[in-house]
Amino acid sequence: ALLLAGLALAGASRAALRPSRIAAHRARARLLAVDSGERACTAVPIDFLQLAAEYNERHASDVVSIALQRSAIDFTQQELTAVKIASLDETGLLLEEVVCDLASDTCIALTVPVAFARRCESEEALRAELAEMALLRDDAPQPAALVSQT
Protein backbone atom coordinates (compact mmCIF):
# COMPACT_ATOMS: atom_id res chain seq x y z
CA ALA A 1 0.00 0.00 0.00
CA LEU A 2 2.86 2.30 0.83
CA LEU A 3 4.47 1.43 -2.48
CA LEU A 4 1.22 2.15 -4.31
CA ALA A 5 0.82 5.43 -2.44
CA GLY A 6 4.43 6.33 -3.36
CA LEU A 7 3.80 5.52 -7.02
CA ALA A 8 0.61 7.55 -6.99
CA LEU A 9 2.45 10.45 -5.37
CA ALA A 10 5.31 10.14 -7.86
CA GLY A 11 2.81 10.04 -10.70
CA ALA A 12 1.08 13.11 -9.32
CA SER A 13 4.35 15.02 -8.95
CA ARG A 14 5.36 14.05 -12.51
CA ALA A 15 2.02 15.26 -13.77
CA ALA A 16 2.49 18.46 -11.82
CA LEU A 17 5.99 18.88 -13.29
CA ARG A 18 4.90 18.33 -16.86
CA PRO A 19 2.96 21.57 -17.26
CA SER A 20 5.77 23.60 -15.72
CA ARG A 21 8.34 21.90 -17.98
CA ILE A 22 6.13 22.52 -21.00
CA ALA A 23 5.69 26.13 -19.91
CA ALA A 24 9.47 26.47 -19.54
CA HIS A 25 10.02 25.08 -23.03
CA ARG A 26 7.39 27.43 -24.44
CA ALA A 27 8.97 30.40 -22.66
CA ARG A 28 12.41 29.42 -23.97
CA ALA A 29 10.99 29.04 -27.49
CA ARG A 30 9.40 32.51 -27.24
CA LEU A 31 12.73 33.98 -26.13
CA LEU A 32 14.51 32.31 -29.04
CA ALA A 33 11.89 33.57 -31.47
CA VAL A 34 12.16 37.11 -30.10
CA ASP A 35 15.96 36.90 -30.09
CA SER A 36 16.15 35.70 -33.70
CA GLY A 37 13.53 38.26 -34.72
CA GLU A 38 15.51 41.07 -33.10
CA ARG A 39 18.67 39.88 -34.81
CA ALA A 40 16.89 39.85 -38.16
CA CYS A 41 15.56 43.35 -37.54
CA THR A 42 18.90 44.77 -36.45
CA ALA A 43 20.89 43.18 -39.31
CA VAL A 44 22.31 45.89 -41.52
CA PRO A 45 20.87 45.63 -45.03
CA ILE A 46 23.43 45.47 -47.83
CA ASP A 47 23.53 48.52 -50.08
CA PHE A 48 24.35 46.75 -53.34
CA LEU A 49 24.39 49.93 -55.45
CA GLN A 50 26.82 51.67 -53.11
CA LEU A 51 29.07 48.60 -52.93
CA ALA A 52 29.14 48.29 -56.75
CA ALA A 53 29.95 52.02 -57.05
CA GLU A 54 32.74 51.66 -54.48
CA TYR A 55 34.30 48.76 -56.37
CA ASN A 56 34.01 50.62 -59.68
CA GLU A 57 35.73 53.69 -58.21
CA ARG A 58 38.19 52.45 -55.58
CA HIS A 59 38.78 48.83 -56.53
CA ALA A 60 38.81 49.12 -60.32
CA SER A 61 41.83 46.82 -60.64
CA ASP A 62 39.87 44.08 -58.84
CA VAL A 63 36.97 44.54 -61.28
CA VAL A 64 39.41 44.26 -64.21
CA SER A 65 40.93 41.11 -62.70
CA ILE A 66 37.49 39.54 -62.27
CA ALA A 67 36.59 40.43 -65.87
CA LEU A 68 39.82 38.98 -67.25
CA GLN A 69 39.28 35.70 -65.42
CA ARG A 70 35.53 35.28 -65.94
CA SER A 71 35.07 36.47 -69.51
CA ALA A 72 34.80 34.08 -72.46
CA ILE A 73 36.82 36.53 -74.60
CA ASP A 74 40.26 35.59 -75.95
CA PHE A 75 42.33 38.51 -74.69
CA THR A 76 45.28 37.64 -76.90
CA GLN A 77 43.18 38.84 -79.86
CA GLN A 78 40.84 41.25 -78.07
CA GLU A 79 41.43 44.18 -75.77
CA LEU A 80 39.31 44.89 -72.72
CA THR A 81 39.02 48.67 -72.92
CA ALA A 82 36.42 49.30 -70.22
CA VAL A 83 34.72 47.33 -67.47
CA LYS A 84 32.45 48.07 -64.53
CA ILE A 85 30.05 46.30 -62.20
CA ALA A 86 26.58 47.06 -63.55
CA SER A 87 24.71 45.26 -60.78
CA LEU A 88 25.45 43.18 -57.73
CA ASP A 89 23.45 41.01 -55.35
CA GLU A 90 24.04 38.14 -52.91
CA THR A 91 24.27 35.55 -55.73
CA GLY A 92 26.61 37.27 -58.19
CA LEU A 93 27.34 40.31 -60.29
CA LEU A 94 26.82 41.59 -63.80
CA LEU A 95 29.81 43.13 -65.56
CA GLU A 96 29.55 45.63 -68.39
CA GLU A 97 32.56 45.27 -70.66
CA VAL A 98 33.77 47.03 -73.79
CA VAL A 99 35.98 44.76 -75.86
CA CYS A 100 37.85 45.84 -78.99
CA ASP A 101 39.26 43.61 -81.70
CA LEU A 102 42.96 44.36 -82.21
CA ALA A 103 42.97 43.46 -85.90
CA SER A 104 39.82 45.19 -87.13
CA ASP A 105 39.70 48.05 -84.64
CA THR A 106 36.01 47.41 -83.88
CA CYS A 107 34.50 47.35 -80.41
CA ILE A 108 31.50 45.70 -78.82
CA ALA A 109 29.75 46.13 -75.48
CA LEU A 110 29.00 42.99 -73.49
CA THR A 111 27.22 42.13 -70.29
CA VAL A 112 28.80 39.20 -68.49
CA PRO A 113 26.99 37.50 -65.58
CA VAL A 114 29.33 36.16 -62.89
CA ALA A 115 27.92 33.83 -60.23
CA PHE A 116 29.45 33.65 -56.77
CA ALA A 117 30.66 30.28 -55.48
CA ARG A 118 28.30 30.67 -52.52
CA ARG A 119 25.44 32.95 -51.51
CA CYS A 120 26.71 36.03 -49.65
CA GLU A 121 24.34 37.09 -46.87
CA SER A 122 26.43 39.98 -45.50
CA GLU A 123 28.56 42.80 -46.79
CA GLU A 124 31.64 41.16 -45.29
CA ALA A 125 30.89 37.93 -47.15
CA LEU A 126 30.40 39.89 -50.39
CA ARG A 127 33.72 41.71 -49.94
CA ALA A 128 35.50 38.42 -49.20
CA GLU A 129 33.99 36.77 -52.28
CA LEU A 130 34.96 39.71 -54.52
CA ALA A 131 38.50 39.73 -53.11
CA GLU A 132 38.84 36.00 -53.70
CA MET A 133 37.56 36.33 -57.26
CA ALA A 134 39.97 39.19 -57.96
CA LEU A 135 43.07 37.18 -57.10
CA LEU A 136 44.85 36.56 -60.39
CA ARG A 137 45.41 32.89 -60.96
CA ASP A 138 48.52 31.69 -62.75
CA ASP A 139 46.41 30.44 -65.66
CA ALA A 140 44.43 33.70 -66.00
CA PRO A 141 44.48 35.25 -69.47
CA GLN A 142 46.96 38.06 -69.95
CA PRO A 143 45.40 41.17 -71.52
CA ALA A 144 46.82 42.66 -74.70
CA ALA A 145 46.86 46.08 -73.00
CA LEU A 146 45.86 47.54 -69.67
CA VAL A 147 42.24 48.57 -69.66
CA SER A 148 40.86 51.97 -68.84
CA GLN A 149 37.92 51.77 -66.43
CA THR A 150 34.71 53.70 -67.04
mmCIF file with all atom_site columns, C-alpha atoms in Angstrom:
data_model
loop_
_atom_site.group_PDB
_atom_site.id
_atom_site.type_symbol
_atom_site.label_atom_id
_atom_site.label_alt_id
_atom_site.label_comp_id
_atom_site.label_asym_id
_atom_site.label_entity_id
_atom_site.label_seq_id
_atom_site.pdbx_PDB_ins_code
_atom_site.Cartn_x
_atom_site.Cartn_y
_atom_site.Cartn_z
_atom_site.occupancy
_atom_site.B_iso_or_equiv
_atom_site.pdbx_formal_charge
_atom_site.auth_seq_id
_atom_site.auth_comp_id
_atom_site.auth_asym_id
_atom_site.auth_atom_id
_atom_site.pdbx_PDB_model_num
ATOM 1   C CA . ALA A 1 1   ? 0.000  0.000  0.000   1.00 0.00 ? 1   ALA A CA 1
ATOM 2   C CA . LEU A 1 2   ? 2.863  2.301  0.828   1.00 0.00 ? 2   LEU A CA 1
ATOM 3   C CA . LEU A 1 3   ? 4.466  1.431  -2.482  1.00 0.00 ? 3   LEU A CA 1
ATOM 4   C CA . LEU A 1 4   ? 1.219  2.147  -4.308  1.00 0.00 ? 4   LEU A CA 1
ATOM 5   C CA . ALA A 1 5   ? 0.822  5.429  -2.438  1.00 0.00 ? 5   ALA A CA 1
ATOM 6   C CA . GLY A 1 6   ? 4.426  6.331  -3.355  1.00 0.00 ? 6   GLY A CA 1
ATOM 7   C CA . LEU A 1 7   ? 3.803  5.525  -7.019  1.00 0.00 ? 7   LEU A CA 1
ATOM 8   C CA . ALA A 1 8   ? 0.609  7.549  -6.986  1.00 0.00 ? 8   ALA A CA 1
ATOM 9   C CA . LEU A 1 9   ? 2.452  10.449 -5.371  1.00 0.00 ? 9   LEU A CA 1
ATOM 10  C CA . ALA A 1 10  ? 5.314  10.142 -7.863  1.00 0.00 ? 10  ALA A CA 1
ATOM 11  C CA . GLY A 1 11  ? 2.807  10.043 -10.695 1.00 0.00 ? 11  GLY A CA 1
ATOM 12  C CA . ALA A 1 12  ? 1.083  13.109 -9.323  1.00 0.00 ? 12  ALA A CA 1
ATOM 13  C CA . SER A 1 13  ? 4.353  15.019 -8.953  1.00 0.00 ? 13  SER A CA 1
ATOM 14  C CA . ARG A 1 14  ? 5.363  14.049 -12.511 1.00 0.00 ? 14  ARG A CA 1
ATOM 15  C CA . ALA A 1 15  ? 2.025  15.257 -13.771 1.00 0.00 ? 15  ALA A CA 1
ATOM 16  C CA . ALA A 1 16  ? 2.485  18.461 -11.822 1.00 0.00 ? 16  ALA A CA 1
ATOM 17  C CA . LEU A 1 17  ? 5.989  18.883 -13.294 1.00 0.00 ? 17  LEU A CA 1
ATOM 18  C CA . ARG A 1 18  ? 4.904  18.327 -16.858 1.00 0.00 ? 18  ARG A CA 1
ATOM 19  C CA . PRO A 1 19  ? 2.955  21.574 -17.260 1.00 0.00 ? 19  PRO A CA 1
ATOM 20  C CA . SER A 1 20  ? 5.773  23.596 -15.721 1.00 0.00 ? 20  SER A CA 1
ATOM 21  C CA . ARG A 1 21  ? 8.341  21.902 -17.979 1.00 0.00 ? 21  ARG A CA 1
ATOM 22  C CA . ILE A 1 22  ? 6.130  22.523 -21.002 1.00 0.00 ? 22  ILE A CA 1
ATOM 23  C CA . ALA A 1 23  ? 5.687  26.132 -19.908 1.00 0.00 ? 23  ALA A CA 1
ATOM 24  C CA . ALA A 1 24  ? 9.468  26.467 -19.536 1.00 0.00 ? 24  ALA A CA 1
ATOM 25  C CA . HIS A 1 25  ? 10.021 25.077 -23.031 1.00 0.00 ? 25  HIS A CA 1
ATOM 26  C CA . ARG A 1 26  ? 7.394  27.428 -24.438 1.00 0.00 ? 26  ARG A CA 1
ATOM 27  C CA . ALA A 1 27  ? 8.966  30.403 -22.660 1.00 0.00 ? 27  ALA A CA 1
ATOM 28  C CA . ARG A 1 28  ? 12.408 29.418 -23.968 1.00 0.00 ? 28  ARG A CA 1
ATOM 29  C CA . ALA A 1 29  ? 10.987 29.040 -27.494 1.00 0.00 ? 29  ALA A CA 1
ATOM 30  C CA . ARG A 1 30  ? 9.401  32.512 -27.244 1.00 0.00 ? 30  ARG A CA 1
ATOM 31  C CA . LEU A 1 31  ? 12.734 33.978 -26.131 1.00 0.00 ? 31  LEU A CA 1
ATOM 32  C CA . LEU A 1 32  ? 14.511 32.308 -29.035 1.00 0.00 ? 32  LEU A CA 1
ATOM 33  C CA . ALA A 1 33  ? 11.888 33.572 -31.465 1.00 0.00 ? 33  ALA A CA 1
ATOM 34  C CA . VAL A 1 34  ? 12.157 37.107 -30.097 1.00 0.00 ? 34  VAL A CA 1
ATOM 35  C CA . ASP A 1 35  ? 15.961 36.895 -30.093 1.00 0.00 ? 35  ASP A CA 1
ATOM 36  C CA . SER A 1 36  ? 16.151 35.700 -33.702 1.00 0.00 ? 36  SER A CA 1
ATOM 37  C CA . GLY A 1 37  ? 13.528 38.259 -34.717 1.00 0.00 ? 37  GLY A CA 1
ATOM 38  C CA . GLU A 1 38  ? 15.507 41.065 -33.105 1.00 0.00 ? 38  GLU A CA 1
ATOM 39  C CA . ARG A 1 39  ? 18.672 39.878 -34.811 1.00 0.00 ? 39  ARG A CA 1
ATOM 40  C CA . ALA A 1 40  ? 16.894 39.846 -38.162 1.00 0.00 ? 40  ALA A CA 1
ATOM 41  C CA . CYS A 1 41  ? 15.565 43.351 -37.541 1.00 0.00 ? 41  CYS A CA 1
ATOM 42  C CA . THR A 1 42  ? 18.900 44.767 -36.452 1.00 0.00 ? 42  THR A CA 1
ATOM 43  C CA . ALA A 1 43  ? 20.890 43.181 -39.308 1.00 0.00 ? 43  ALA A CA 1
ATOM 44  C CA . VAL A 1 44  ? 22.306 45.888 -41.517 1.00 0.00 ? 44  VAL A CA 1
ATOM 45  C CA . PRO A 1 45  ? 20.874 45.633 -45.032 1.00 0.00 ? 45  PRO A CA 1
ATOM 46  C CA . ILE A 1 46  ? 23.426 45.466 -47.832 1.00 0.00 ? 46  ILE A CA 1
ATOM 47  C CA . ASP A 1 47  ? 23.530 48.524 -50.083 1.00 0.00 ? 47  ASP A CA 1
ATOM 48  C CA . PHE A 1 48  ? 24.354 46.748 -53.337 1.00 0.00 ? 48  PHE A CA 1
ATOM 49  C CA . LEU A 1 49  ? 24.392 49.929 -55.447 1.00 0.00 ? 49  LEU A CA 1
ATOM 50  C CA . GLN A 1 50  ? 26.822 51.669 -53.113 1.00 0.00 ? 50  GLN A CA 1
ATOM 51  C CA . LEU A 1 51  ? 29.066 48.596 -52.934 1.00 0.00 ? 51  LEU A CA 1
ATOM 52  C CA . ALA A 1 52  ? 29.135 48.293 -56.750 1.00 0.00 ? 52  ALA A CA 1
ATOM 53  C CA . ALA A 1 53  ? 29.952 52.021 -57.054 1.00 0.00 ? 53  ALA A CA 1
ATOM 54  C CA . GLU A 1 54  ? 32.741 51.660 -54.484 1.00 0.00 ? 54  GLU A CA 1
ATOM 55  C CA . TYR A 1 55  ? 34.296 48.764 -56.374 1.00 0.00 ? 55  TYR A CA 1
ATOM 56  C CA . ASN A 1 56  ? 34.008 50.616 -59.682 1.00 0.00 ? 56  ASN A CA 1
ATOM 57  C CA . GLU A 1 57  ? 35.728 53.686 -58.214 1.00 0.00 ? 57  GLU A CA 1
ATOM 58  C CA . ARG A 1 58  ? 38.186 52.455 -55.576 1.00 0.00 ? 58  ARG A CA 1
ATOM 59  C CA . HIS A 1 59  ? 38.778 48.830 -56.534 1.00 0.00 ? 59  HIS A CA 1
ATOM 60  C CA . ALA A 1 60  ? 38.815 49.116 -60.325 1.00 0.00 ? 60  ALA A CA 1
ATOM 61  C CA . SER A 1 61  ? 41.833 46.824 -60.639 1.00 0.00 ? 61  SER A CA 1
ATOM 62  C CA . ASP A 1 62  ? 39.874 44.077 -58.842 1.00 0.00 ? 62  ASP A CA 1
ATOM 63  C CA . VAL A 1 63  ? 36.975 44.542 -61.277 1.00 0.00 ? 63  VAL A CA 1
ATOM 64  C CA . VAL A 1 64  ? 39.413 44.259 -64.209 1.00 0.00 ? 64  VAL A CA 1
ATOM 65  C CA . SER A 1 65  ? 40.928 41.112 -62.700 1.00 0.00 ? 65  SER A CA 1
ATOM 66  C CA . ILE A 1 66  ? 37.489 39.541 -62.272 1.00 0.00 ? 66  ILE A CA 1
ATOM 67  C CA . ALA A 1 67  ? 36.592 40.429 -65.873 1.00 0.00 ? 67  ALA A CA 1
ATOM 68  C CA . LEU A 1 68  ? 39.815 38.977 -67.251 1.00 0.00 ? 68  LEU A CA 1
ATOM 69  C CA . GLN A 1 69  ? 39.283 35.704 -65.419 1.00 0.00 ? 69  GLN A CA 1
ATOM 70  C CA . ARG A 1 70  ? 35.530 35.283 -65.939 1.00 0.00 ? 70  ARG A CA 1
ATOM 71  C CA . SER A 1 71  ? 35.069 36.468 -69.514 1.00 0.00 ? 71  SER A CA 1
ATOM 72  C CA . ALA A 1 72  ? 34.802 34.079 -72.455 1.00 0.00 ? 72  ALA A CA 1
ATOM 73  C CA . ILE A 1 73  ? 36.817 36.525 -74.602 1.00 0.00 ? 73  ILE A CA 1
ATOM 74  C CA . ASP A 1 74  ? 40.261 35.594 -75.954 1.00 0.00 ? 74  ASP A CA 1
ATOM 75  C CA . PHE A 1 75  ? 42.325 38.507 -74.689 1.00 0.00 ? 75  PHE A CA 1
ATOM 76  C CA . THR A 1 76  ? 45.279 37.645 -76.902 1.00 0.00 ? 76  THR A CA 1
ATOM 77  C CA . GLN A 1 77  ? 43.180 38.838 -79.862 1.00 0.00 ? 77  GLN A CA 1
ATOM 78  C CA . GLN A 1 78  ? 40.838 41.250 -78.071 1.00 0.00 ? 78  GLN A CA 1
ATOM 79  C CA . GLU A 1 79  ? 41.431 44.179 -75.769 1.00 0.00 ? 79  GLU A CA 1
ATOM 80  C CA . LEU A 1 80  ? 39.305 44.888 -72.715 1.00 0.00 ? 80  LEU A CA 1
ATOM 81  C CA . THR A 1 81  ? 39.025 48.667 -72.919 1.00 0.00 ? 81  THR A CA 1
ATOM 82  C CA . ALA A 1 82  ? 36.424 49.298 -70.218 1.00 0.00 ? 82  ALA A CA 1
ATOM 83  C CA . VAL A 1 83  ? 34.717 47.329 -67.467 1.00 0.00 ? 83  VAL A CA 1
ATOM 84  C CA . LYS A 1 84  ? 32.449 48.074 -64.525 1.00 0.00 ? 84  LYS A CA 1
ATOM 85  C CA . ILE A 1 85  ? 30.052 46.302 -62.196 1.00 0.00 ? 85  ILE A CA 1
ATOM 86  C CA . ALA A 1 86  ? 26.581 47.065 -63.546 1.00 0.00 ? 86  ALA A CA 1
ATOM 87  C CA . SER A 1 87  ? 24.710 45.257 -60.776 1.00 0.00 ? 87  SER A CA 1
ATOM 88  C CA . LEU A 1 88  ? 25.446 43.176 -57.731 1.00 0.00 ? 88  LEU A CA 1
ATOM 89  C CA . ASP A 1 89  ? 23.445 41.005 -55.346 1.00 0.00 ? 89  ASP A CA 1
ATOM 90  C CA . GLU A 1 90  ? 24.038 38.139 -52.911 1.00 0.00 ? 90  GLU A CA 1
ATOM 91  C CA . THR A 1 91  ? 24.274 35.545 -55.726 1.00 0.00 ? 91  THR A CA 1
ATOM 92  C CA . GLY A 1 92  ? 26.607 37.273 -58.192 1.00 0.00 ? 92  GLY A CA 1
ATOM 93  C CA . LEU A 1 93  ? 27.335 40.309 -60.286 1.00 0.00 ? 93  LEU A CA 1
ATOM 94  C CA . LEU A 1 94  ? 26.822 41.592 -63.803 1.00 0.00 ? 94  LEU A CA 1
ATOM 95  C CA . LEU A 1 95  ? 29.812 43.133 -65.556 1.00 0.00 ? 95  LEU A CA 1
ATOM 96  C CA . GLU A 1 96  ? 29.546 45.631 -68.394 1.00 0.00 ? 96  GLU A CA 1
ATOM 97  C CA . GLU A 1 97  ? 32.556 45.273 -70.658 1.00 0.00 ? 97  GLU A CA 1
ATOM 98  C CA . VAL A 1 98  ? 33.766 47.032 -73.794 1.00 0.00 ? 98  VAL A CA 1
ATOM 99  C CA . VAL A 1 99  ? 35.976 44.762 -75.856 1.00 0.00 ? 99  VAL A CA 1
ATOM 100 C CA . CYS A 1 100 ? 37.850 45.844 -78.994 1.00 0.00 ? 100 CYS A CA 1
ATOM 101 C CA . ASP A 1 101 ? 39.261 43.612 -81.699 1.00 0.00 ? 101 ASP A CA 1
ATOM 102 C CA . LEU A 1 102 ? 42.957 44.362 -82.207 1.00 0.00 ? 102 LEU A CA 1
ATOM 103 C CA . ALA A 1 103 ? 42.973 43.461 -85.904 1.00 0.00 ? 103 ALA A CA 1
ATOM 104 C CA . SER A 1 104 ? 39.820 45.187 -87.132 1.00 0.00 ? 104 SER A CA 1
ATOM 105 C CA . ASP A 1 105 ? 39.701 48.055 -84.643 1.00 0.00 ? 105 ASP A CA 1
ATOM 106 C CA . THR A 1 106 ? 36.014 47.414 -83.877 1.00 0.00 ? 106 THR A CA 1
ATOM 107 C CA . CYS A 1 107 ? 34.503 47.355 -80.413 1.00 0.00 ? 107 CYS A CA 1
ATOM 108 C CA . ILE A 1 108 ? 31.496 45.696 -78.821 1.00 0.00 ? 108 ILE A CA 1
ATOM 109 C CA . ALA A 1 109 ? 29.754 46.127 -75.482 1.00 0.00 ? 109 ALA A CA 1
ATOM 110 C CA . LEU A 1 110 ? 29.002 42.994 -73.494 1.00 0.00 ? 110 LEU A CA 1
ATOM 111 C CA . THR A 1 111 ? 27.220 42.126 -70.289 1.00 0.00 ? 111 THR A CA 1
ATOM 112 C CA . VAL A 1 112 ? 28.801 39.199 -68.486 1.00 0.00 ? 112 VAL A CA 1
ATOM 113 C CA . PRO A 1 113 ? 26.993 37.501 -65.583 1.00 0.00 ? 113 PRO A CA 1
ATOM 114 C CA . VAL A 1 114 ? 29.326 36.163 -62.888 1.00 0.00 ? 114 VAL A CA 1
ATOM 115 C CA . ALA A 1 115 ? 27.916 33.828 -60.231 1.00 0.00 ? 115 ALA A CA 1
ATOM 116 C CA . PHE A 1 116 ? 29.453 33.647 -56.766 1.00 0.00 ? 116 PHE A CA 1
ATOM 117 C CA . ALA A 1 117 ? 30.660 30.276 -55.479 1.00 0.00 ? 117 ALA A CA 1
ATOM 118 C CA . ARG A 1 118 ? 28.302 30.674 -52.524 1.00 0.00 ? 118 ARG A CA 1
ATOM 119 C CA . ARG A 1 119 ? 25.444 32.954 -51.512 1.00 0.00 ? 119 ARG A CA 1
ATOM 120 C CA . CYS A 1 120 ? 26.707 36.033 -49.650 1.00 0.00 ? 120 CYS A CA 1
ATOM 121 C CA . GLU A 1 121 ? 24.345 37.089 -46.871 1.00 0.00 ? 121 GLU A CA 1
ATOM 122 C CA . SER A 1 122 ? 26.425 39.976 -45.495 1.00 0.00 ? 122 SER A CA 1
ATOM 123 C CA . GLU A 1 123 ? 28.556 42.804 -46.795 1.00 0.00 ? 123 GLU A CA 1
ATOM 124 C CA . GLU A 1 124 ? 31.636 41.162 -45.286 1.00 0.00 ? 124 GLU A CA 1
ATOM 125 C CA . ALA A 1 125 ? 30.888 37.927 -47.154 1.00 0.00 ? 125 ALA A CA 1
ATOM 126 C CA . LEU A 1 126 ? 30.405 39.893 -50.393 1.00 0.00 ? 126 LEU A CA 1
ATOM 127 C CA . ARG A 1 127 ? 33.717 41.705 -49.943 1.00 0.00 ? 127 ARG A CA 1
ATOM 128 C CA . ALA A 1 128 ? 35.503 38.421 -49.199 1.00 0.00 ? 128 ALA A CA 1
ATOM 129 C CA . GLU A 1 129 ? 33.993 36.767 -52.283 1.00 0.00 ? 129 GLU A CA 1
ATOM 130 C CA . LEU A 1 130 ? 34.963 39.705 -54.520 1.00 0.00 ? 130 LEU A CA 1
ATOM 131 C CA . ALA A 1 131 ? 38.497 39.733 -53.109 1.00 0.00 ? 131 ALA A CA 1
ATOM 132 C CA . GLU A 1 132 ? 38.844 36.001 -53.703 1.00 0.00 ? 132 GLU A CA 1
ATOM 133 C CA . MET A 1 133 ? 37.556 36.334 -57.263 1.00 0.00 ? 133 MET A CA 1
ATOM 134 C CA . ALA A 1 134 ? 39.969 39.192 -57.959 1.00 0.00 ? 134 ALA A CA 1
ATOM 135 C CA . LEU A 1 135 ? 43.067 37.182 -57.105 1.00 0.00 ? 135 LEU A CA 1
ATOM 136 C CA . LEU A 1 136 ? 44.850 36.557 -60.391 1.00 0.00 ? 136 LEU A CA 1
ATOM 137 C CA . ARG A 1 137 ? 45.411 32.891 -60.963 1.00 0.00 ? 137 ARG A CA 1
ATOM 138 C CA . ASP A 1 138 ? 48.523 31.691 -62.755 1.00 0.00 ? 138 ASP A CA 1
ATOM 139 C CA . ASP A 1 139 ? 46.406 30.442 -65.656 1.00 0.00 ? 139 ASP A CA 1
ATOM 140 C CA . ALA A 1 140 ? 44.434 33.700 -65.999 1.00 0.00 ? 140 ALA A CA 1
ATOM 141 C CA . PRO A 1 141 ? 44.476 35.252 -69.473 1.00 0.00 ? 141 PRO A CA 1
ATOM 142 C CA . GLN A 1 142 ? 46.955 38.062 -69.952 1.00 0.00 ? 142 GLN A CA 1
ATOM 143 C CA . PRO A 1 143 ? 45.405 41.165 -71.524 1.00 0.00 ? 143 PRO A CA 1
ATOM 144 C CA . ALA A 1 144 ? 46.820 42.663 -74.702 1.00 0.00 ? 144 ALA A CA 1
ATOM 145 C CA . ALA A 1 145 ? 46.857 46.075 -72.997 1.00 0.00 ? 145 ALA A CA 1
ATOM 146 C CA . LEU A 1 146 ? 45.863 47.540 -69.668 1.00 0.00 ? 146 LEU A CA 1
ATOM 147 C CA . VAL A 1 147 ? 42.236 48.569 -69.659 1.00 0.00 ? 147 VAL A CA 1
ATOM 148 C CA . SER A 1 148 ? 40.864 51.968 -68.840 1.00 0.00 ? 148 SER A CA 1
ATOM 149 C CA . GLN A 1 149 ? 37.918 51.771 -66.427 1.00 0.00 ? 149 GLN A CA 1
ATOM 150 C CA . THR A 1 150 ? 34.705 53.696 -67.037 1.00 0.00 ? 150 THR A CA 1
#
